Each structure stands twice: as structure tokens, then as C-alpha cells.
């Protein structure tokens, strides 16, 4: 199974880039990892609801170009289901057992994920009721995927 992180925006901060590289290296023992970035859309100052919807739709179209029909899509959405780390590891193991060719975790841009991506998603998960910057969310997601594989393989990892 290939794990794909499909996200809006590029990471510019060195500390995030370094963390992403570290978790990518660690995950290489367990799975094939792919990170796909699409460009974010500039948002006007004091954007109207319609302006926000347009930005989300443009970013969503870019994301959809990277999703194939057979992909299992997990959207990171504040309204999604929450898991603890063991439950998330069980979810990863289930993906492996179901023999999904590619599982895609979608991280939206600063304005969130558009409705078309949420409709395409096979499921939605949330890591918190709080909102995180999408750059930080990428690191959090990678860390939890790594933790999940450590749990699946009965390997020690701090709690």
C-alpha cells in the first residue's frame, strides 16, 4: 500500500521541512510514502463567503487531479471522526488488509477543504477540534502515521 499526503501549499519554514524529512525517512521502513503539493490560491483581504468558496473550489480542482478512481481518500476535516493513536493504527492496519493500492490523506489550505473533496472522500477524520496551520498538520499527520506503524509492528514508541 502506498500512503499519499495530498496537500495545498508549499512548506517554506526550515523546521517544518526538517521534521517532514525526518518522518519521511522513518516511514520508509514501513510503507511507500508520497507527498503531493498543489498550489494554494491567494485570498483577498476581507474575503466574502463567495470569495472563500471560489478559492476552496480552485484548490479542490487542483487536488482532484491527483486522485484516481481506485484511491481510498481520507479528508482531514474538523467535523471528521476522532481516533486515539491505537485506533488510528488499527485503521492503518485495516487499510493494509483491505489491500488498498493507495490511501490518500488530504490536507486542505488555510480556508479548509472544498465540498467536492469532502464528497469524494471515503471518510473524514479529525485530529482535534482545534484548527492547526496546514504546515503543522502535515507534520502531525506524518508523526501519527509513523506512530501507527510502530504500534502495528509492536515496536516501542513513547506515549
Coordinates of C-alpha atoms in Angstrom, one line a residue:
X1 CA 0.0 0.0 0.0
X2 CA 1.2 3.5 -0.8
X3 CA 0.4 6.3 1.6
X4 CA -0.1 9.7 -0.1
X5 CA -0.3 13.0 1.7
X6 CA -2.1 15.3 -0.8
X7 CA -2.0 18.9 0.4
X8 CA -2.4 22.5 -0.5
X9 CA 0.6 24.8 -0.3
X10 CA 4.3 24.5 -0.1
X11 CA 6.3 24.3 3.1
X12 CA 8.7 27.2 3.5
X13 CA 9.8 27.0 7.1
X14 CA 13.0 25.0 7.6
X15 CA 11.9 23.5 10.9
X16 CA 8.8 22.0 9.2
X17 CA 10.8 20.9 6.2
X18 CA 13.3 19.1 8.5
X19 CA 10.5 17.4 10.5
X20 CA 8.8 16.2 7.3
X21 CA 12.2 14.8 6.0
X22 CA 12.8 13.0 9.3
X23 CA 9.3 11.3 9.4
X24 CA 9.6 10.5 5.6
X25 CA 12.9 8.8 6.3
X26 CA 11.5 6.9 9.3
X27 CA 8.3 5.8 7.4
X28 CA 10.4 4.4 4.5
X29 CA 10.8 1.2 6.7
X30 CA 7.1 0.6 6.7
X31 CA 5.4 2.0 3.6
X32 CA 5.8 3.8 0.3
X33 CA 5.2 7.5 1.1
X34 CA 4.3 10.1 -1.5
X35 CA 3.8 13.8 -0.7
X36 CA 2.0 15.8 -3.4
X37 CA 1.6 19.5 -3.0
X38 CA -0.7 21.7 -5.1
X39 CA -0.5 25.5 -5.2
X40 CA -2.6 27.4 -2.8
X41 CA -4.8 30.3 -4.1
X42 CA -4.3 33.8 -3.0
X43 CA -7.1 35.1 -0.8
X44 CA -8.3 38.7 -0.8
X45 CA -8.1 40.7 2.5
X46 CA -11.7 40.7 3.9
X47 CA -12.8 37.9 1.5
X48 CA -16.5 37.4 1.2
X49 CA -18.1 34.0 1.7
X50 CA -18.3 33.7 -2.1
X51 CA -14.6 34.6 -2.5
X52 CA -13.7 31.9 0.0
X53 CA -15.8 29.4 -1.8
X54 CA -14.1 30.2 -5.1
X55 CA -10.6 29.8 -3.5
X56 CA -11.6 26.5 -2.0
X57 CA -13.1 25.3 -5.3
X58 CA -9.9 26.2 -7.2
X59 CA -7.7 24.4 -4.7
X60 CA -10.1 21.5 -4.8
X61 CA -9.9 21.2 -8.5
X62 CA -6.1 21.0 -8.2
X63 CA -6.4 18.3 -5.5
X64 CA -8.9 16.2 -7.5
X65 CA -6.4 16.0 -10.4
X66 CA -4.2 13.8 -8.2
X67 CA -7.0 11.4 -7.0
X68 CA -7.6 8.3 -9.1
X69 CA -10.9 6.3 -9.1
X70 CA -9.5 3.4 -7.0
X71 CA -7.8 5.6 -4.4
X72 CA -9.1 5.5 -0.8
X73 CA -9.4 9.1 0.3
X74 CA -9.3 10.3 3.8
X75 CA -10.0 14.0 4.2
X76 CA -8.7 15.8 7.3
X77 CA -11.7 17.8 8.4
X78 CA -12.6 19.3 11.8
X79 CA -16.0 17.6 11.5
X80 CA -14.4 14.2 11.0
X81 CA -14.2 11.2 13.3
X82 CA -11.6 11.3 16.0
X83 CA -9.3 8.4 16.9
X84 CA -6.7 7.8 19.6
X85 CA -3.3 6.6 18.4
X86 CA -4.1 2.9 18.8
X87 CA -7.4 3.2 16.9
X88 CA -5.6 5.1 14.2
X89 CA -3.0 2.3 14.0
X90 CA -5.9 -0.2 13.7
X91 CA -7.3 2.0 10.8
X92 CA -3.9 1.8 9.0
X93 CA -3.7 -1.9 9.5
X94 CA -7.3 -2.2 8.1
X95 CA -6.2 -0.2 5.0
X96 CA -3.4 -2.7 4.5
X97 CA -5.7 -5.7 5.0
X98 CA -8.2 -4.3 2.5
X99 CA -5.3 -4.1 0.0
X100 CA -5.9 -0.5 -1.0
X101 CA -3.4 0.4 -3.6
X102 CA -3.1 3.9 -2.4
X103 CA -4.6 5.7 0.6
X104 CA -4.6 9.5 0.2
X105 CA -4.8 11.8 3.2
X106 CA -6.0 15.2 2.1
X107 CA -4.9 18.4 3.9
X108 CA -6.7 21.5 2.7
X109 CA -5.4 25.0 2.5
X110 CA -5.8 27.8 5.0
X111 CA -9.5 28.1 4.2
X112 CA -10.2 24.4 4.5
X113 CA -11.3 21.7 2.1
X114 CA -13.9 22.3 -0.6
X115 CA -17.2 20.4 -0.7
X116 CA -16.2 18.4 -3.8
X117 CA -13.2 16.8 -1.9
X118 CA -15.3 16.1 1.2
X119 CA -17.9 14.4 -1.1
X120 CA -15.2 12.3 -2.8
X121 CA -13.6 11.3 0.5
X122 CA -14.3 7.8 1.7
X123 CA -14.1 9.1 5.2
X124 CA -13.2 12.2 7.2
X125 CA -11.0 12.2 10.2
X126 CA -10.2 14.9 12.7
X127 CA -7.1 15.2 14.9
X128 CA -8.6 17.9 17.2
X129 CA -11.5 20.3 17.5
X130 CA -8.8 23.0 17.3
X131 CA -7.6 24.4 14.0
X132 CA -3.9 23.9 13.0
X133 CA -1.9 25.6 10.3
X134 CA -1.7 23.2 7.3
X135 CA 2.1 23.1 7.5
X136 CA 2.0 21.9 11.1
X137 CA -0.9 19.5 10.3
X138 CA 1.4 17.8 7.8
X139 CA 4.0 17.1 10.5
X140 CA 1.3 15.9 12.9
X141 CA -0.2 13.5 10.3
X142 CA 3.2 12.1 9.4
X143 CA 4.1 11.6 13.1
X144 CA 0.8 9.8 13.7
X145 CA 1.2 7.6 10.6
X146 CA 4.7 6.7 11.9
X147 CA 3.4 6.1 15.4
X148 CA 0.7 3.9 13.9
X149 CA 3.2 1.7 12.1
X150 CA 5.2 1.4 15.2
X151 CA 2.1 0.2 17.1
X152 CA 1.1 -2.2 14.3
X153 CA 4.6 -3.8 14.5
X154 CA 4.6 -4.0 18.3
X155 CA 7.6 -1.7 18.4
X156 CA 8.2 0.7 21.3
X157 CA 7.3 4.3 20.9
X158 CA 6.8 6.9 23.6
X159 CA 3.3 7.5 24.9

